mmCIF file of C-alpha atoms in Angstrom:
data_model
loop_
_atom_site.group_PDB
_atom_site.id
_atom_site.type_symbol
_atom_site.label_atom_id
_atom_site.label_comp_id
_atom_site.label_asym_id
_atom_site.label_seq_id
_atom_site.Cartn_x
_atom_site.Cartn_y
_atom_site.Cartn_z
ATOM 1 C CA UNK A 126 11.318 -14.068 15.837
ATOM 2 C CA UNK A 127 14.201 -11.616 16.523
ATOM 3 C CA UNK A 128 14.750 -9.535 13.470
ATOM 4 C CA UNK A 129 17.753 -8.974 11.435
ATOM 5 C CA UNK A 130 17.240 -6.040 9.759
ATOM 6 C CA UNK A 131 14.520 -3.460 11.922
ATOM 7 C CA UNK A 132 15.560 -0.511 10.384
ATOM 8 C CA UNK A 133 11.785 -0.225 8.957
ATOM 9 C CA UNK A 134 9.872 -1.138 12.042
ATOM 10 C CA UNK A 135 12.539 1.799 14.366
ATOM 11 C CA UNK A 136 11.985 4.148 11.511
ATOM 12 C CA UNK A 137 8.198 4.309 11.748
ATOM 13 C CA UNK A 138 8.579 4.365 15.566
ATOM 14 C CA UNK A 139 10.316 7.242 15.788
ATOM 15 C CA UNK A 140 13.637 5.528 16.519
ATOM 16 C CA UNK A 141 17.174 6.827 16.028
ATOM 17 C CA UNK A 142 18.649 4.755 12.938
ATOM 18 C CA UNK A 143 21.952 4.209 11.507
ATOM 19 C CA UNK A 144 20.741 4.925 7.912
ATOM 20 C CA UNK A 145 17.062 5.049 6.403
ATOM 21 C CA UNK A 146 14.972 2.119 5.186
ATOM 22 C CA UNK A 147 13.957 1.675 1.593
ATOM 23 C CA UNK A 148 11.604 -0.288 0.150
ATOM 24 C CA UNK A 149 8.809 0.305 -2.865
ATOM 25 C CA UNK A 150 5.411 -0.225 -3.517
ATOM 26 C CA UNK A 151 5.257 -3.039 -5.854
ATOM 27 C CA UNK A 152 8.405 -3.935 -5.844
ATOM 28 C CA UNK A 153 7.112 -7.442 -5.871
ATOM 29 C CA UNK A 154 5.610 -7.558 -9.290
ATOM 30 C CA UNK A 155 6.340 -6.868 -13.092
ATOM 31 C CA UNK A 156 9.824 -5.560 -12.773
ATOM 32 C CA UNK A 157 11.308 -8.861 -12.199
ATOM 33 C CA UNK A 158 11.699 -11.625 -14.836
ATOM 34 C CA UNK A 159 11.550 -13.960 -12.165
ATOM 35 C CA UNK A 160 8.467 -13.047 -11.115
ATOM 36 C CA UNK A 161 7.698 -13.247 -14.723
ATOM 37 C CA UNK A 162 8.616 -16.490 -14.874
ATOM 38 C CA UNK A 163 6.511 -17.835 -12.103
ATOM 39 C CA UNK A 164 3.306 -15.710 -12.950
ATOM 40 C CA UNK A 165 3.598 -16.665 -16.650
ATOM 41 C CA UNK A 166 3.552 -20.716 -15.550
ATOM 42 C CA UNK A 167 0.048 -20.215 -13.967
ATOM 43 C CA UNK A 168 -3.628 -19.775 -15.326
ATOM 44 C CA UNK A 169 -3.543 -15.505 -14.515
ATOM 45 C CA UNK A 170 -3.063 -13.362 -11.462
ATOM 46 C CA UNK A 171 -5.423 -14.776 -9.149
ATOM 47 C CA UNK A 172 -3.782 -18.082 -8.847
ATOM 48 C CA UNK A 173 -0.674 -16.463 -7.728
ATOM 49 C CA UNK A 174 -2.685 -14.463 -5.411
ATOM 50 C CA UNK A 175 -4.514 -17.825 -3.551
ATOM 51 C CA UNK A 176 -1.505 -19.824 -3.457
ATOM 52 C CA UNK A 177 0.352 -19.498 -0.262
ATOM 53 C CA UNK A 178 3.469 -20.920 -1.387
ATOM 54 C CA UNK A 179 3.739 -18.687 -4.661
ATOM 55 C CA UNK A 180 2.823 -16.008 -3.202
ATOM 56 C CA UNK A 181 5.435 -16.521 -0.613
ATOM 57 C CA UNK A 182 8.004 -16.816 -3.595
ATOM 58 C CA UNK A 183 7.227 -13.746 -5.369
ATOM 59 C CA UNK A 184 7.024 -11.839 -1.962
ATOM 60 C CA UNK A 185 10.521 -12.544 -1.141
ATOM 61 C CA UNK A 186 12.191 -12.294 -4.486
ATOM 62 C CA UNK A 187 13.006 -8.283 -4.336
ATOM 63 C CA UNK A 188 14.582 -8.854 -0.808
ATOM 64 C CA UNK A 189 17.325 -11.194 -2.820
ATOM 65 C CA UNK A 190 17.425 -9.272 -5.888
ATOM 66 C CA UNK A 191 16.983 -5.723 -5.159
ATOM 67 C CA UNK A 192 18.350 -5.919 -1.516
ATOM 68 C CA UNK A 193 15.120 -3.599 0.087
ATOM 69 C CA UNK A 194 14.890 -3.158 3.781
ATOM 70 C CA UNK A 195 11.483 -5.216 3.997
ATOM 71 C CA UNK A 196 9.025 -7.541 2.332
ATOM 72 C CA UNK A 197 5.328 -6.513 1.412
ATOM 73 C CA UNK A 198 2.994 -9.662 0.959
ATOM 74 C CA UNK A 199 1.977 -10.330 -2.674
ATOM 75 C CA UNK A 200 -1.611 -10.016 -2.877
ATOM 76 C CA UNK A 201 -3.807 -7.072 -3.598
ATOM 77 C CA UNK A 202 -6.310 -4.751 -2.162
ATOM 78 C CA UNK A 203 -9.348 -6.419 -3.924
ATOM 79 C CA UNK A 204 -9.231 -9.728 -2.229
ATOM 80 C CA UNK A 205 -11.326 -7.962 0.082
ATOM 81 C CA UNK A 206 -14.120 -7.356 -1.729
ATOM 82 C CA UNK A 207 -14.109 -10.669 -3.095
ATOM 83 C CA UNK A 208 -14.193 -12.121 0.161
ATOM 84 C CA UNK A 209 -17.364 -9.813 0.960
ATOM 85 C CA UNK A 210 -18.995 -11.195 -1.943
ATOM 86 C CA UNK A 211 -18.139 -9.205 -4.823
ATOM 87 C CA UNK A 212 -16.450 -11.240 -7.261
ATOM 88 C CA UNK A 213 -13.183 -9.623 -9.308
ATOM 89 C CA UNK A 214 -11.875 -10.599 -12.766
ATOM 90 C CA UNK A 215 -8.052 -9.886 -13.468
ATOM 91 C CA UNK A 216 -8.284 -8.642 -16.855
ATOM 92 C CA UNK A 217 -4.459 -9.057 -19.104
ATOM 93 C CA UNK A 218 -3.740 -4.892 -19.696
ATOM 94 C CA UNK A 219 -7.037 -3.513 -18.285
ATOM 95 C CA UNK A 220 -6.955 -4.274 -14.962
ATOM 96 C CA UNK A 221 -9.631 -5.229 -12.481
ATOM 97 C CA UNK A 222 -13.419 -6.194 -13.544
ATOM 98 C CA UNK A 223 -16.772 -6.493 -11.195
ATOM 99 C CA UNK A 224 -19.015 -8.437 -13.027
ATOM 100 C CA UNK A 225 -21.369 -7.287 -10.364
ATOM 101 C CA UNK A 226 -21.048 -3.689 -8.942
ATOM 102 C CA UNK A 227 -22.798 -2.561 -5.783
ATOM 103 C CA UNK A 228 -25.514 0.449 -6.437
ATOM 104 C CA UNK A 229 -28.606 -0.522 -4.280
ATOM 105 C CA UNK A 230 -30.243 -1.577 -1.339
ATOM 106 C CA UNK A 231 -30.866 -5.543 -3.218
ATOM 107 C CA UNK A 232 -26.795 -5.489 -3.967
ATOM 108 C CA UNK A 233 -25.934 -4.592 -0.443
ATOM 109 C CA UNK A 234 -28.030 -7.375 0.962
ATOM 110 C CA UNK A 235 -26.011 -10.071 -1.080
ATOM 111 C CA UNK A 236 -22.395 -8.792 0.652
ATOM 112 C CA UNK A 237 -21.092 -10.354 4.017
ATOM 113 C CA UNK A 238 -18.786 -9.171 6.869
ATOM 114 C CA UNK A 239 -16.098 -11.909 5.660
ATOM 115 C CA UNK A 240 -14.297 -13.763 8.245
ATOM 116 C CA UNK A 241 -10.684 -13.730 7.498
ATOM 117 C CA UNK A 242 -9.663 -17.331 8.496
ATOM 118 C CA UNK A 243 -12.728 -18.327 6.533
ATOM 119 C CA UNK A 244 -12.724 -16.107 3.285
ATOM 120 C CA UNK A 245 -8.675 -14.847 3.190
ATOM 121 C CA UNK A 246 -7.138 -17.581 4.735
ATOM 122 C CA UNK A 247 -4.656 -17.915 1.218
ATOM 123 C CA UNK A 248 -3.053 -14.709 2.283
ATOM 124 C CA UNK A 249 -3.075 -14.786 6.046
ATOM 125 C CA UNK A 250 -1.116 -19.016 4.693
ATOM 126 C CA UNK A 251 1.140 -16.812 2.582
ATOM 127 C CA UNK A 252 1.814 -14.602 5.038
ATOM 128 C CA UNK A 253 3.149 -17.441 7.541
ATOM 129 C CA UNK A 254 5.121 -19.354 4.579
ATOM 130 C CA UNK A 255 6.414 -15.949 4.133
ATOM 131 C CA UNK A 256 7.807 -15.011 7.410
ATOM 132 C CA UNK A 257 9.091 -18.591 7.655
ATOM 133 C CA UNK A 258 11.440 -18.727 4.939
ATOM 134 C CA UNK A 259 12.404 -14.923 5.856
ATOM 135 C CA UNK A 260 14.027 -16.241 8.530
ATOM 136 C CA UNK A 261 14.127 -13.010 10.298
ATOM 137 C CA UNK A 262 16.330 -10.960 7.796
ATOM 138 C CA UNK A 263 13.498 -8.205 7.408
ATOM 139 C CA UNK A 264 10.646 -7.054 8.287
ATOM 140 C CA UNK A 265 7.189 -8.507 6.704
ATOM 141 C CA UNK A 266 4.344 -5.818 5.436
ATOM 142 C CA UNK A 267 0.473 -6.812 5.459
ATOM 143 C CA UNK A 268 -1.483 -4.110 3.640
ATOM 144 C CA UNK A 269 -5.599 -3.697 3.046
ATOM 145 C CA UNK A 270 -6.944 -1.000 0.630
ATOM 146 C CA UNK A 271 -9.029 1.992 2.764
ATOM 147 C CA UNK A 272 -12.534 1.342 2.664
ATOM 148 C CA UNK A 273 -13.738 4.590 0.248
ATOM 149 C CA UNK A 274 -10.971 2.878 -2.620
ATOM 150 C CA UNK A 275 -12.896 -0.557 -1.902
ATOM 151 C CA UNK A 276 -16.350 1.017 -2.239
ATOM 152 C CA UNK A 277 -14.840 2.910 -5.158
ATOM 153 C CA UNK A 278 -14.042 -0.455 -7.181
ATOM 154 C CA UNK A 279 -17.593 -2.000 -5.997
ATOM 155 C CA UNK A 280 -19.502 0.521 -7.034
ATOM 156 C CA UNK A 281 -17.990 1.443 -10.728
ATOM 157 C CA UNK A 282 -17.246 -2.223 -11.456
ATOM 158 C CA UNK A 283 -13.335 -1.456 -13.146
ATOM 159 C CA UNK A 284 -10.789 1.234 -12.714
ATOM 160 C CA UNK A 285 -11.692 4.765 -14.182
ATOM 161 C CA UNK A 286 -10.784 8.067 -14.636
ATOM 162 C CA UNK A 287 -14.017 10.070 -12.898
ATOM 163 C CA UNK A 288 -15.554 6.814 -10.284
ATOM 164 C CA UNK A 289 -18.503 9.105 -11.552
ATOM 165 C CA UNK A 290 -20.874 5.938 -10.364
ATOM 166 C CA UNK A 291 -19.497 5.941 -7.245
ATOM 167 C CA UNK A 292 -18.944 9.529 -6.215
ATOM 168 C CA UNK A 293 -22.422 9.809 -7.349
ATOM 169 C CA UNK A 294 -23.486 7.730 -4.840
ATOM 170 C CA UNK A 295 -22.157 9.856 -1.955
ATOM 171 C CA UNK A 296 -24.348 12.394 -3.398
ATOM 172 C CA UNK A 297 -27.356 10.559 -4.158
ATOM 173 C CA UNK A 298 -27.263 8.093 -1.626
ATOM 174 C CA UNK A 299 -24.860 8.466 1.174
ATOM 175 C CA UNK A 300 -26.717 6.529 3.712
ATOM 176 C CA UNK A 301 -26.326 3.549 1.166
ATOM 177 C CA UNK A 302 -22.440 4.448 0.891
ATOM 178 C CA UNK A 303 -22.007 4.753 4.756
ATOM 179 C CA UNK A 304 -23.668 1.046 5.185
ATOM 180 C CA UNK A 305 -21.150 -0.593 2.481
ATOM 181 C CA UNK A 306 -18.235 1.573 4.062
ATOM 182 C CA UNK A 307 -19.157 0.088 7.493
ATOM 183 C CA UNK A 308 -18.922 -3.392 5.709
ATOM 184 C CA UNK A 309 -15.892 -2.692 4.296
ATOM 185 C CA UNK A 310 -14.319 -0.914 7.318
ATOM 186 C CA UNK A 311 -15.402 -4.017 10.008
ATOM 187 C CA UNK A 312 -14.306 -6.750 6.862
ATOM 188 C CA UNK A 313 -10.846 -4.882 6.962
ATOM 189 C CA UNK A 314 -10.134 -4.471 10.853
ATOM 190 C CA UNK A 315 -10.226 -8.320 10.730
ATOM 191 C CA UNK A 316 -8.472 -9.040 7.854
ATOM 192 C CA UNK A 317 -5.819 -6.502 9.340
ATOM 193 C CA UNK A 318 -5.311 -8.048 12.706
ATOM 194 C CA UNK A 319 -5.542 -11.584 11.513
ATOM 195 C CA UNK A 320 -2.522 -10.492 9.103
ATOM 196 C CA UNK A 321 -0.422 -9.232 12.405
ATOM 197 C CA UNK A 322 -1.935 -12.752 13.988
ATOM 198 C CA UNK A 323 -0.017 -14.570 11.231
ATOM 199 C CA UNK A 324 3.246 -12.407 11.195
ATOM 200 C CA UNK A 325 2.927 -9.221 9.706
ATOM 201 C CA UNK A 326 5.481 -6.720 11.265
ATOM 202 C CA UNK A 327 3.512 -3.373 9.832
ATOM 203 C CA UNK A 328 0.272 -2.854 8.013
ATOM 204 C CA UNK A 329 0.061 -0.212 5.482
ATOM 205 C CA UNK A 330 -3.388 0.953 4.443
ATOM 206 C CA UNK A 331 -3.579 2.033 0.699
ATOM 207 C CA UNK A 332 -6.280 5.099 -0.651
ATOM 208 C CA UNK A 333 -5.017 4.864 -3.905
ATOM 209 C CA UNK A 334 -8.431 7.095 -4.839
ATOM 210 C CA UNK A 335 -8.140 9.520 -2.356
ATOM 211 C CA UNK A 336 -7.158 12.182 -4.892
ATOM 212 C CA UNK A 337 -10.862 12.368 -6.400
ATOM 213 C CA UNK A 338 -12.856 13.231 -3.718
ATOM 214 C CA UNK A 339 -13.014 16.938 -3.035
ATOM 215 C CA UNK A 340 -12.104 17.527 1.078
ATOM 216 C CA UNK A 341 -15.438 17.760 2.236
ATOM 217 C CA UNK A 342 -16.501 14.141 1.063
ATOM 218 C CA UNK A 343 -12.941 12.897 1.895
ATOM 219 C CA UNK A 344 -13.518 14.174 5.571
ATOM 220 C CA UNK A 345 -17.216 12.536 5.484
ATOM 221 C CA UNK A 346 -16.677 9.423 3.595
ATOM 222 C CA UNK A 347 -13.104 8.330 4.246
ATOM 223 C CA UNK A 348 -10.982 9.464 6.808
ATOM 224 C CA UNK A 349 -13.166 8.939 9.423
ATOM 225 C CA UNK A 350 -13.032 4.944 8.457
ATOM 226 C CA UNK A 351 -9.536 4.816 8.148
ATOM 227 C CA UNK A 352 -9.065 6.217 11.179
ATOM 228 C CA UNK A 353 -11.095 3.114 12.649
ATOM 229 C CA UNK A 354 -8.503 1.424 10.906
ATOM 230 C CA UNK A 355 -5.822 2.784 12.774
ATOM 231 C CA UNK A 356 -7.569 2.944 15.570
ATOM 232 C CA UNK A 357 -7.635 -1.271 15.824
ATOM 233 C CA UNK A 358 -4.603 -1.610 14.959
ATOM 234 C CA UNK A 359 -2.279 -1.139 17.432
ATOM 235 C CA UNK A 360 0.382 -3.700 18.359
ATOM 236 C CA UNK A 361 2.281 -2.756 15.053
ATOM 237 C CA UNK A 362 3.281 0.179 13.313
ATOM 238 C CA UNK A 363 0.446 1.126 10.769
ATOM 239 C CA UNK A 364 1.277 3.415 7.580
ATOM 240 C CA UNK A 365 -1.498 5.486 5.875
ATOM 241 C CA UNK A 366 -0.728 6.269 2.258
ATOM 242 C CA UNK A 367 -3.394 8.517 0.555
ATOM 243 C CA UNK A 368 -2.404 9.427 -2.904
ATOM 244 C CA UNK A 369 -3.457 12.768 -4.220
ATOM 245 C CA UNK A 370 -4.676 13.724 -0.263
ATOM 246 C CA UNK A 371 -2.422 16.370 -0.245
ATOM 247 C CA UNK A 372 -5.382 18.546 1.308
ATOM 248 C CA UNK A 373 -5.679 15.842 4.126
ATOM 249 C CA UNK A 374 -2.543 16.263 5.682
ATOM 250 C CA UNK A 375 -3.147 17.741 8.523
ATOM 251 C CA UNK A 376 -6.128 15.513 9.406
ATOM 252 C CA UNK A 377 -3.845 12.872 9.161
ATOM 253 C CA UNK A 378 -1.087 14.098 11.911
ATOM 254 C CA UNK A 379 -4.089 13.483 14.139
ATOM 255 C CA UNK A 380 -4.645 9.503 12.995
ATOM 256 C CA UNK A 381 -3.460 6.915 15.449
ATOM 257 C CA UNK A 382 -0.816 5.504 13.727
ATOM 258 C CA UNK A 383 3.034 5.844 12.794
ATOM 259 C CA UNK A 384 4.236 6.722 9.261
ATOM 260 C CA UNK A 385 2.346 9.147 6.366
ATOM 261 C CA UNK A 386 2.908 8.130 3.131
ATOM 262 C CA UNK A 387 3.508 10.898 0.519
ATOM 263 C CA UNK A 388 3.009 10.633 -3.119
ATOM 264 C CA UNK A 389 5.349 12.914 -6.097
ATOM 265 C CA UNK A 390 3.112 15.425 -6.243
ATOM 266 C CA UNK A 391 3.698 16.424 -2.282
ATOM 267 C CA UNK A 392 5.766 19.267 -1.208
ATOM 268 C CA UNK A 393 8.349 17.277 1.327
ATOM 269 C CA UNK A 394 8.514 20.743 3.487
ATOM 270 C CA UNK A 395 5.263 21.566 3.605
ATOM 271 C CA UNK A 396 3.926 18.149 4.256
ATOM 272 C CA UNK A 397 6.101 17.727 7.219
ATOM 273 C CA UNK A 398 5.087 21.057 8.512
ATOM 274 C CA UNK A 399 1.511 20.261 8.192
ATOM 275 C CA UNK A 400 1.935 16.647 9.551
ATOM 276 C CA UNK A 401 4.136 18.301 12.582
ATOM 277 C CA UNK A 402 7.292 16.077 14.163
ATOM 278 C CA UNK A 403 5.344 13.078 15.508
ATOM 279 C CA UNK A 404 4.816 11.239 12.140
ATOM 280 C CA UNK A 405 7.443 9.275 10.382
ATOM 281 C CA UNK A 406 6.774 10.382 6.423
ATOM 282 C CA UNK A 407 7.531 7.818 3.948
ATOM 283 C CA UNK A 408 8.358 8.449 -0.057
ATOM 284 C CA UNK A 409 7.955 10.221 -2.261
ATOM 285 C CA UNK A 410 10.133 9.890 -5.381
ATOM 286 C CA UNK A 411 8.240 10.398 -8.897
ATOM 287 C CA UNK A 412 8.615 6.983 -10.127
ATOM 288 C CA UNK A 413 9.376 7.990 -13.604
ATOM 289 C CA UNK A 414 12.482 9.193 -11.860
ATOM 290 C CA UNK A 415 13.688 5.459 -12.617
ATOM 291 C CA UNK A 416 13.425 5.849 -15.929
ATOM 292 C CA UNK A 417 16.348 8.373 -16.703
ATOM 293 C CA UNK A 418 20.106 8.043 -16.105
ATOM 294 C CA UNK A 419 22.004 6.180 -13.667
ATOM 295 C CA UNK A 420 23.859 9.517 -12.917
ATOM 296 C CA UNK A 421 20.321 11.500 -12.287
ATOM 297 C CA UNK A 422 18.547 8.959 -10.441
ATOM 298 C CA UNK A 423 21.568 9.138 -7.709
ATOM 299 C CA UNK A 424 21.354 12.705 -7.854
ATOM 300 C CA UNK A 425 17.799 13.002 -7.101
ATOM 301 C CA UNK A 426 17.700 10.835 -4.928
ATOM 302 C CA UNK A 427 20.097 12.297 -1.803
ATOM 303 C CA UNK A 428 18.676 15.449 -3.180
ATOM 304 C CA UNK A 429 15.398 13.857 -1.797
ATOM 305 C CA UNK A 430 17.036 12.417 1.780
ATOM 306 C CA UNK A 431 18.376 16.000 2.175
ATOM 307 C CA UNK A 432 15.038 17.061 2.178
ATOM 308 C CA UNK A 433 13.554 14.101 4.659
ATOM 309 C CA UNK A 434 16.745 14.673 6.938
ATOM 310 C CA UNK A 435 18.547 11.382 8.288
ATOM 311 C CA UNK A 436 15.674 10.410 10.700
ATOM 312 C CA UNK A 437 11.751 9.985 10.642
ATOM 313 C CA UNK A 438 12.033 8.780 6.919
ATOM 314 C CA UNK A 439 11.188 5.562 5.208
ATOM 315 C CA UNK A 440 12.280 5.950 1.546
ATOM 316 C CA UNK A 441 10.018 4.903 -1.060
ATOM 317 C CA UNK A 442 8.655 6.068 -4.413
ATOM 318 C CA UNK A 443 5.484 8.331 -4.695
ATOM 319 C CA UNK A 444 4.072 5.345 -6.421
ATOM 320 C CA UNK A 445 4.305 1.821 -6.873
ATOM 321 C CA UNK A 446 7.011 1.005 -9.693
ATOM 322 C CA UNK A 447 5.733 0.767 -13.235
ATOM 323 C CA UNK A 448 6.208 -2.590 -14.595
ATOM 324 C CA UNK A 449 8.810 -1.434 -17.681
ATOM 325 C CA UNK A 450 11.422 -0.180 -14.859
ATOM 326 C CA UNK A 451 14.640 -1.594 -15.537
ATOM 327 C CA UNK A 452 15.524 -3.423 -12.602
ATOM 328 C CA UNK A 453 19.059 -2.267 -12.538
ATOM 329 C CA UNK A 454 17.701 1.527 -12.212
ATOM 330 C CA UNK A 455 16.202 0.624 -9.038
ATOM 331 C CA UNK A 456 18.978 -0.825 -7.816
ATOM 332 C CA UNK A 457 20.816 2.020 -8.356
ATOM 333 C CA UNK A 458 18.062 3.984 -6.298
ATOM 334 C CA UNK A 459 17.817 1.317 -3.073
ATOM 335 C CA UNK A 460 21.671 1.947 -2.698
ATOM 336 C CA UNK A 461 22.002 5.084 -3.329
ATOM 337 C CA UNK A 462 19.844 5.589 -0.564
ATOM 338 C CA UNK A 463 21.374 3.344 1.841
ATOM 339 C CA UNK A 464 24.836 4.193 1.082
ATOM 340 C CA UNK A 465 24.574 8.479 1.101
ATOM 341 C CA UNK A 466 21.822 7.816 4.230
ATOM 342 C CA UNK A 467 24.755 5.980 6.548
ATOM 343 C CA UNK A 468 26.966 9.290 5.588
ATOM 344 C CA UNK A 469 24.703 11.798 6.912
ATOM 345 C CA UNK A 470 22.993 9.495 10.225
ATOM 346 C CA UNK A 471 26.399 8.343 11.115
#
């Protein structure tokens, strides 16, 4: 299906555009009353997760109302694990639960490699409902989490501040984390092409725990897998975004695939530097930037596209957007980006 809108997909290429893309990590989520709406009609997150169709609606909903340059599939990184065997509770203002963690040999032996068509075939259904009703107008994001953030979640059991139970595992038993990584790596390469399979236009690969391992174990334990990643993926564009990896930058320039994604806390200058030409960088606005004036979130933001430069940018927050953003505020930031960004590409 021709595309209407491929500012995102020339972007990551490389591509001369007209003015740069914007779009934001969970823009499909808590912001919106109308995703409200639907997720407050059904039994709890999961169900909007596994159903194609309201997945589909919630997917598409900030390409009407906030007017974003692309659509990112509404699901989330632990669908993977679940699918591998290692069940996930949703829990209201806490987050995610593992009623059964992964921390020996025995637990190991009760995961699979999960087949996507057999074990993910809700999202690979919403991603085809998606594209459908898209119609073409933009371009349609699949995303997995890397494999040390899976192992992270599967070994501690819940969010947390340290992961002391699993970074404690790459010291105490690495050979145990290297066999559930190579699960978790091979589970994802699947999952990954069968997304393109059903439509996805990019794939973006989320560390969201990156930022706690020191280099040496990041280097060990995690880039090597996500490069894999890349790697396999290579008939669309394929964003890394590593939050808190600002020590891994350079090691990424040397990944197989298109954009780097940069959180708030990265130096736009530097990381370009250490990433080199070749990269497309994506970000990297504080997302509490979205919380202040109308007046100061314009300002910041071409302040932050002089800094990218007209080309080799994807705009984006250093984050995904908290769920008390007023919608209207990131409005205000989507078209202040497109609107100064066609002033200084044109």
């Amino acid at each position: 299906m021709q595309l209407k809108n491929d500012l995102l997909i020339r972007a990551a290429k490389g591509e001369v555009v007209e003015r740069t893309p914007v779009w934001l990590m969970r823009q499909a989520g808590r912001i919106l009353p109308e995703y409200r709406a639907v997720r407050n009609s059904l039994s709890g997150f999961k169900e909007l997760v596994e159903t194609p169709e309201l997945a589909a609606e919630v997917t598409i909903q900030p390409v009407d109302i906030l007017d974003v340059d692309a659509a990112i599939i509404f699901s989330d990184i632990l669908v993977v694990p679940e699918a591998m065997g290692c069940t996930y509770e949703m829990v209201e203002k806490r987050g995610p639960l593992f009623p059964n963690t992964v921390r020996t040999e025995a637990d190991l032996k009760k995961l699979r490699v999960a087949d996507p068509h057999e074990h993910l075939g809700y999202v690979l259904e919403a991603i085809r409902v998606t594209k459908r009703a898209l119609n073409g107008r933009v371009p349609l994001i699949g995303f997995a989490g890397a494999p040390w953030t899976i192992l992270a979640y599967m070994v501690e059991g819940s969010g947390s501040k340290t992961f002391s139970h699993a970074r404690g595992m790459l010291y105490t038993n690495p050979k145990l984390a290297h066999q559930l990584l190579r699960m978790i790596t091979d589970t994802t390469i699947a999952y990954l092409k069968a997304q393109v399979e059903a439509g996805a236009n990019l794939i973006q690969v989320f560390d969201s725990w990156a930022g706690i391992l020191s280099p040496a174990h990041y280097r060990e334990f995690a880039l090597p897998y996500i490069s894999e990643i890349c790697n396999a993926i290579r008939n669309v564009p394929v964003t890394v975004f590593a939050k808190g990896a600002f020590f891994a930058l350079e090691d990424f320039s040397k990944l197989n695939c298109e954009t780097i994604g940069l959180d708030w806390n990265m130096e736009i200058g530097k990381a370009r530097e250490q990433v080199g030409p070749n990269k497309t960088l994506q970000g990297n606005m504080d997302p509490c930037l979205l919380y202040s004036s109308f007046e100061t979130i314009q300002e910041e933001t071409i302040k932050m596209l002089k800094e990218f430069g007209p080309q080799r940018h994807i705009a984006n927050l250093g984050h995904g957007v908290y769920p008390d953003t007023d919608p209207e505020k990131v409005k205000c930031f989507v078209q202040t980006v497109k609107e100064y960004s066609a002033t200084i590409n044109s």
